[in-house]
Structure formats: C-alpha cells, structure tokens
PDB file of C-alpha atoms in Angstrom:
ATOM      1  CA  MET B   1     -11.927 -21.615 -35.629  1.00 53.00           C
ATOM      2  CA  ALA B   2     -11.258 -18.671 -37.241  1.00 58.00           C
ATOM      3  CA  VAL B   3     -13.928 -16.417 -35.292  1.00 50.00           C
ATOM      4  CA  THR B   4     -12.299 -17.515 -32.257  1.00 55.00           C
ATOM      5  CA  HIS B   5      -8.653 -16.317 -33.785  1.00 54.00           C
ATOM      6  CA  ARG B   6     -10.644 -12.934 -34.589  1.00 56.00           C
ATOM      7  CA  ILE B   7     -12.120 -12.210 -31.331  1.00 55.00           C
ATOM      8  CA  SER B   8      -8.481 -13.292 -29.549  1.00 53.00           C
ATOM      9  CA  TYR B   9      -6.391 -11.142 -32.215  1.00 53.00           C
ATOM     10  CA  PHE B  10      -9.037  -8.021 -31.582  1.00 51.00           C
ATOM     11  CA  ILE B  11      -8.712  -9.019 -27.855  1.00 53.00           C
ATOM     12  CA  GLN B  12      -4.993  -9.102 -27.419  1.00 55.00           C
ATOM     13  CA  SER B  13      -4.538  -5.628 -30.208  1.00 53.00           C
ATOM     14  CA  GLN B  14      -7.272  -4.037 -28.232  1.00 51.00           C
ATOM     15  CA  ALA B  15      -5.124  -4.446 -25.227  1.00 48.00           C
ATOM     16  CA  GLN B  16      -1.602  -3.555 -25.990  1.00 51.00           C
ATOM     17  CA  ALA B  17      -3.463  -0.135 -27.320  1.00 47.00           C
ATOM     18  CA  ILE B  18      -5.681   0.688 -24.180  1.00 47.00           C
ATOM     19  CA  SER B  19      -2.081  -0.535 -22.124  1.00 46.00           C
ATOM     20  CA  SER B  20      -0.388   1.646 -24.301  1.00 45.00           C
ATOM     21  CA  LEU B  21      -2.185   5.322 -24.606  1.00 45.00           C
ATOM     22  CA  ASP B  22      -1.053   8.557 -24.678  1.00 47.00           C
ATOM     23  CA  TRP B  23      -3.166  11.480 -23.863  1.00 48.00           C
ATOM     24  CA  ILE B  24      -2.044  14.954 -24.434  1.00 48.00           C
ATOM     25  CA  SER B  25      -3.546  17.853 -23.669  1.00 49.00           C
ATOM     26  CA  LEU B  26      -1.749  21.016 -22.843  1.00 56.00           C
ATOM     27  CA  ASN B  27       1.414  20.042 -23.948  1.00 62.00           C
ATOM     28  CA  ARG B  28       1.817  17.251 -21.064  1.00 70.00           C
ATOM     29  CA  VAL B  29       1.930  13.398 -21.980  1.00 73.00           C
ATOM     30  CA  TYR B  30      -0.583  10.980 -19.660  1.00 71.00           C
ATOM     31  CA  THR B  31       0.860   7.319 -19.865  1.00 73.00           C
ATOM     32  CA  GLN B  32      -2.343   5.384 -18.966  1.00 67.00           C
ATOM     33  CA  LYS B  33      -0.329   2.829 -16.134  1.00 66.00           C
ATOM     34  CA  LEU B  34      -2.381  -0.444 -14.546  1.00 63.00           C
ATOM     35  CA  VAL B  35      -2.162  -0.465 -12.196  1.00 66.00           C
ATOM     36  CA  GLY B  36      -2.193  -3.780 -10.166  1.00 74.00           C
ATOM     37  CA  TRP B  37      -0.062  -5.924  -7.074  1.00 74.00           C
ATOM     38  CA  GLU B  38       3.401  -6.042  -8.263  1.00 82.00           C
ATOM     39  CA  PHE B  39       5.798  -8.943  -6.458  1.00 80.00           C
ATOM     40  CA  PRO B  40       8.537  -7.935  -3.684  1.00 87.00           C
ATOM     41  CA  PRO B  41      12.241  -8.668  -4.369  1.00 90.00           C
ATOM     42  CA  PRO B  42      13.275 -12.303  -3.300  1.00 91.00           C
ATOM     43  CA  LEU B  43      14.096 -13.158   0.380  1.00 90.00           C
ATOM     44  CA  TRP B  44      12.211 -10.155   0.905  1.00 93.00           C
ATOM     45  CA  THR B  45       7.980 -10.073   2.121  1.00 94.00           C
ATOM     46  CA  LYS B  46       6.158  -7.576   1.438  1.00 92.00           C
ATOM     47  CA  CYS B  47       2.961  -6.484   3.945  1.00 92.00           C
ATOM     48  CA  ASN B  48       0.621  -3.850   1.796  1.00 92.00           C
ATOM     49  CA  VAL B  49      -1.262  -1.771   4.661  1.00 92.00           C
ATOM     50  CA  ASP B  50      -4.449   0.244   4.527  1.00 88.00           C
ATOM     51  CA  ALA B  51      -6.596   2.958   7.203  1.00 86.00           C
ATOM     52  CA  SER B  52     -10.380   2.727   6.722  1.00 83.00           C
ATOM     53  CA  PHE B  53     -12.916   5.256   7.936  1.00 77.00           C
ATOM     54  CA  GLN B  54     -16.757   4.663   8.936  1.00 74.00           C
ATOM     55  CA  GLU B  55     -18.543   8.098   9.646  1.00 71.00           C
ATOM     56  CA  GLU B  56     -20.884   6.471  12.203  1.00 72.00           C
ATOM     57  CA  GLY B  57     -19.585   6.495  15.166  1.00 65.00           C
ATOM     58  CA  ASN B  58     -16.798   8.385  13.480  1.00 68.00           C
ATOM     59  CA  LEU B  59     -14.490   5.379  14.989  1.00 74.00           C
ATOM     60  CA  VAL B  60     -10.595   4.188  12.329  1.00 79.00           C
ATOM     61  CA  GLY B  61      -9.541   0.750  11.881  1.00 83.00           C
ATOM     62  CA  CYS B  62      -6.468  -0.692   9.802  1.00 88.00           C
ATOM     63  CA  GLY B  63      -5.337  -3.911   8.327  1.00 89.00           C
ATOM     64  CA  GLY B  64      -2.501  -5.007   6.773  1.00 91.00           C
ATOM     65  CA  CYS B  65      -1.407  -8.545   4.867  1.00 92.00           C
ATOM     66  CA  PHE B  66       2.185  -9.757   4.380  1.00 94.00           C
ATOM     67  CA  ARG B  67       2.727 -12.118   1.023  1.00 91.00           C
ATOM     68  CA  ASP B  68       5.723 -13.326   0.565  1.00 93.00           C
ATOM     69  CA  SER B  69       7.752 -12.898  -3.116  1.00 91.00           C
ATOM     70  CA  THR B  70       5.695 -15.018  -4.772  1.00 92.00           C
ATOM     71  CA  GLY B  71       2.652 -13.449  -3.675  1.00 89.00           C
ATOM     72  CA  LYS B  72       1.679 -16.278  -1.506  1.00 92.00           C
ATOM     73  CA  TRP B  73      -0.907 -14.906   1.532  1.00 92.00           C
ATOM     74  CA  ILE B  74       2.051 -15.108   5.021  1.00 93.00           C
ATOM     75  CA  THR B  75      -0.101 -13.336   7.937  1.00 93.00           C
ATOM     76  CA  GLY B  76      -2.451 -10.532   8.197  1.00 91.00           C
ATOM     77  CA  PHE B  77      -3.698  -8.026  11.348  1.00 91.00           C
ATOM     78  CA  ILE B  78      -6.555  -5.818  11.715  1.00 88.00           C
ATOM     79  CA  ARG B  79      -7.526  -3.199  14.100  1.00 86.00           C
ATOM     80  CA  ARG B  80     -10.056  -1.055  15.108  1.00 84.00           C
ATOM     81  CA  LEU B  81      -7.974   2.085  17.074  1.00 78.00           C
ATOM     82  CA  GLY B  82     -10.823   3.946  17.624  1.00 75.00           C
ATOM     83  CA  ARG B  83     -11.246   7.295  17.660  1.00 71.00           C
ATOM     84  CA  SER B  84      -8.886   9.832  15.318  1.00 72.00           C
ATOM     85  CA  SER B  85      -7.373  11.039  11.635  1.00 75.00           C
ATOM     86  CA  VAL B  86      -6.989   8.742   8.946  1.00 77.00           C
ATOM     87  CA  ASN B  87      -3.291   9.586   8.674  1.00 86.00           C
ATOM     88  CA  MET B  88      -2.294   8.492  11.924  1.00 89.00           C
ATOM     89  CA  GLU B  89      -5.031   5.289  11.322  1.00 88.00           C
ATOM     90  CA  GLU B  90      -2.048   4.943   8.216  1.00 91.00           C
ATOM     91  CA  LEU B  91       0.704   5.691  10.023  1.00 95.00           C
ATOM     92  CA  TRP B  92      -0.654   2.851  12.915  1.00 94.00           C
ATOM     93  CA  GLY B  93      -0.529   0.421   9.863  1.00 93.00           C
ATOM     94  CA  ILE B  94       2.823   0.930   9.424  1.00 96.00           C
ATOM     95  CA  TYR B  95       3.463   0.559  12.751  1.00 96.00           C
ATOM     96  CA  ILE B  96       1.962  -2.035  13.754  1.00 95.00           C
ATOM     97  CA  ALA B  97       3.485  -4.138  10.506  1.00 96.00           C
ATOM     98  CA  ILE B  98       6.822  -2.850  10.979  1.00 96.00           C
ATOM     99  CA  ILE B  99       6.687  -4.612  14.772  1.00 95.00           C
ATOM    100  CA  GLN B 100       4.597  -7.736  13.367  1.00 95.00           C
ATOM    101  CA  ALA B 101       7.240  -8.296  11.019  1.00 94.00           C
ATOM    102  CA  LYS B 102      10.572  -7.688  13.971  1.00 92.00           C
ATOM    103  CA  SER B 103       8.388 -10.093  15.835  1.00 93.00           C
ATOM    104  CA  GLU B 104       7.697 -12.723  13.322  1.00 93.00           C
ATOM    105  CA  ASN B 105      11.361 -11.637  12.076  1.00 92.00           C
ATOM    106  CA  PHE B 106      11.147 -10.986   7.866  1.00 89.00           C
ATOM    107  CA  SER B 107      14.533 -10.357   7.348  1.00 80.00           C
ATOM    108  CA  SER B 108      13.646  -7.571   4.563  1.00 90.00           C
ATOM    109  CA  PRO B 109      10.217  -6.478   5.146  1.00 94.00           C
ATOM    110  CA  TRP B 110       8.273  -3.249   2.399  1.00 94.00           C
ATOM    111  CA  ILE B 111       5.681  -2.089   3.615  1.00 95.00           C
ATOM    112  CA  GLU B 112       2.818  -0.061   0.949  1.00 93.00           C
ATOM    113  CA  SER B 113       0.501   2.269   2.350  1.00 93.00           C
ATOM    114  CA  ASP B 114      -1.233   3.911  -0.394  1.00 90.00           C
ATOM    115  CA  SER B 115      -1.523   8.100   1.599  1.00 93.00           C
ATOM    116  CA  HIS B 116       1.306   9.511   0.809  1.00 94.00           C
ATOM    117  CA  VAL B 117       1.349  11.658   3.817  1.00 94.00           C
ATOM    118  CA  ALA B 118       1.743   8.508   5.876  1.00 95.00           C
ATOM    119  CA  VAL B 119       5.077   7.510   4.120  1.00 96.00           C
ATOM    120  CA  SER B 120       6.516  11.347   3.461  1.00 96.00           C
ATOM    121  CA  LEU B 121       5.990  11.432   6.656  1.00 95.00           C
ATOM    122  CA  VAL B 122       8.279   8.101   7.784  1.00 96.00           C
ATOM    123  CA  ASN B 123      10.310   8.301   5.073  1.00 95.00           C
ATOM    124  CA  LYS B 124      11.028  12.447   5.434  1.00 95.00           C
ATOM    125  CA  GLY B 125      10.176  12.684   9.119  1.00 92.00           C
ATOM    126  CA  CYS B 126       8.172  15.917  10.302  1.00 91.00           C
ATOM    127  CA  SER B 127       8.150  19.069  12.623  1.00 91.00           C
ATOM    128  CA  ASP B 128       7.996  18.908  16.388  1.00 90.00           C
ATOM    129  CA  TYR B 129       4.789  20.672  15.998  1.00 91.00           C
ATOM    130  CA  HIS B 130       3.889  18.038  14.210  1.00 90.00           C
ATOM    131  CA  PRO B 131       0.190  15.955  15.757  1.00 91.00           C
ATOM    132  CA  CYS B 132       1.594  13.174  14.060  1.00 91.00           C
ATOM    133  CA  ARG B 133       5.095  13.637  15.772  1.00 94.00           C
ATOM    134  CA  GLN B 134       5.755  11.227  18.397  1.00 95.00           C
ATOM    135  CA  LEU B 135       4.095   7.700  15.830  1.00 95.00           C
ATOM    136  CA  VAL B 136       6.617   9.248  13.402  1.00 95.00           C
ATOM    137  CA  HIS B 137       9.526   8.726  15.511  1.00 96.00           C
ATOM    138  CA  SER B 138       8.739   5.732  16.608  1.00 95.00           C
ATOM    139  CA  ILE B 139       8.143   4.680  13.126  1.00 96.00           C
ATOM    140  CA  ARG B 140      11.811   6.430  12.159  1.00 95.00           C
ATOM    141  CA  SER B 141      13.751   4.000  15.305  1.00 94.00           C
ATOM    142  CA  LEU B 142      11.884   0.738  14.167  1.00 93.00           C
ATOM    143  CA  MET B 143      13.734   1.044  10.471  1.00 93.00           C
ATOM    144  CA  ILE B 144      16.940   2.247  11.996  1.00 90.00           C
ATOM    145  CA  ASP B 145      16.703  -0.534  14.444  1.00 88.00           C
ATOM    146  CA  HIS B 146      15.794  -2.938  12.277  1.00 81.00           C
ATOM    147  CA  GLY B 147      18.296  -1.942   9.700  1.00 78.00           C
ATOM    148  CA  HIS B 148      16.425  -2.926   5.798  1.00 84.00           C
ATOM    149  CA  ILE B 149      12.505  -1.926   5.683  1.00 92.00           C
ATOM    150  CA  VAL B 150      11.434   0.092   3.021  1.00 93.00           C
ATOM    151  CA  VAL B 151       8.490   1.948   3.092  1.00 96.00           C
ATOM    152  CA  SER B 152       7.060   3.397   0.031  1.00 93.00           C
ATOM    153  CA  HIS B 153       3.464   4.285  -1.688  1.00 91.00           C
ATOM    154  CA  VAL B 154       0.913   2.573  -3.841  1.00 88.00           C
ATOM    155  CA  TYR B 155      -1.434   3.350  -5.778  1.00 82.00           C
ATOM    156  CA  ARG B 156      -4.392   2.391  -4.378  1.00 77.00           C
ATOM    157  CA  GLU B 157      -5.803  -0.225  -7.209  1.00 75.00           C
ATOM    158  CA  ALA B 158      -2.877  -2.293  -5.778  1.00 68.00           C
ATOM    159  CA  ASN B 159      -3.598  -1.946  -1.759  1.00 71.00           C
ATOM    160  CA  ARG B 160      -7.215  -4.125  -1.996  1.00 72.00           C
ATOM    161  CA  CYS B 161      -6.492  -6.603   0.281  1.00 72.00           C
ATOM    162  CA  ALA B 162      -5.159  -4.259   2.864  1.00 74.00           C
ATOM    163  CA  ASP B 163      -8.580  -2.151   2.158  1.00 72.00           C
ATOM    164  CA  ALA B 164     -10.330  -5.078   2.906  1.00 73.00           C
ATOM    165  CA  LEU B 165      -8.886  -5.782   6.079  1.00 75.00           C
ATOM    166  CA  ALA B 166      -9.391  -2.537   7.374  1.00 75.00           C
ATOM    167  CA  ARG B 167     -12.290  -2.016   7.220  1.00 75.00           C
ATOM    168  CA  THR B 168     -13.695  -5.538   9.325  1.00 74.00           C
ATOM    169  CA  PRO B 169     -12.990  -4.247  12.404  1.00 62.00           C
ATOM    170  CA  LEU B 170     -15.348  -2.027  11.555  1.00 52.00           C
TER     171      LEU B 170
END
C-alpha cells in the first residue's frame, strides 16, 4: 500500500511539474501548455474541421466532426475534393461545416480549424486578388446571415477527430 501511494504521489508531482514547467531563453519565458479538445459552452455546438493532402494523385480531402457541449458526437462529414491547395481545402471544410450547421439548425456553431491561414482569412477577409476570395466571401456571407458563428484556431493536437475524418476519403 505504501509503495502504491508513493508511486501515485510521484506521478502526480511529476505531472504538476511538467504542466507548470517554464523555459527561459533570451529573456523570454516559454510555458508548456497541455493541449486537448475543449468543450464548448452550454447550448453551443463545436465543429472541428481539417484538410488532408495525399501526394500520390495530388488529392485533397476535408472532414469535420460536430460535438455538443458535453463532448458527445452529433454528426460529421467527409469530402474528397480533388486537386487544390491545402488552404483552399481548409476553407472548404469551414464552408461545409457552416452549411451543415445551418441545415441541422445548430443555433450557435463554433468552428475550429488547425489552419491559422484559413481562420485569419475567414475572420479578417482578404483582398479581391486573393485566390481564395470567392470562397472566403461566401463563408463570411454565411456567417453574417447566421449571425452567431465563431471560427477559431485550434492546435493540431486538439483536432485529431477532424484530422482522421479528413484522411478518410483519400
């Protein structure tokens, strides 16, 4: 019993040390952050989206998974989208997620992507000369029409479900 208690204490203390570990380098402090999927607020539905690229055949697919505020799986999607850029396919994932959220009558969809570029384009817009301008404009129009959509970045490690779905159609 005492050995089990000591092992348990050691594991807990190591986990606490790791979670609060700071690295100091060139006058900067880096803090380790534990990354994982986070629950949306009550009455919100979270959809994680991702795109995947397969070099053989130059194919790209996207996928998304919807979960409620308790983390329960609601629905998902996968699409094989042909040949395109990964940024365009990340945007297609966001677009499809919004369309599906509207068709399923999700009142407050929160869409997460691990693409900083796609999230930035959706939230800030882009120039008329950007290759993704039409899709970005369509997404932003849908967001305005719906009125209650959040699109945010999530680390890849917290986006595993969508990553697995995105690889499925390839």
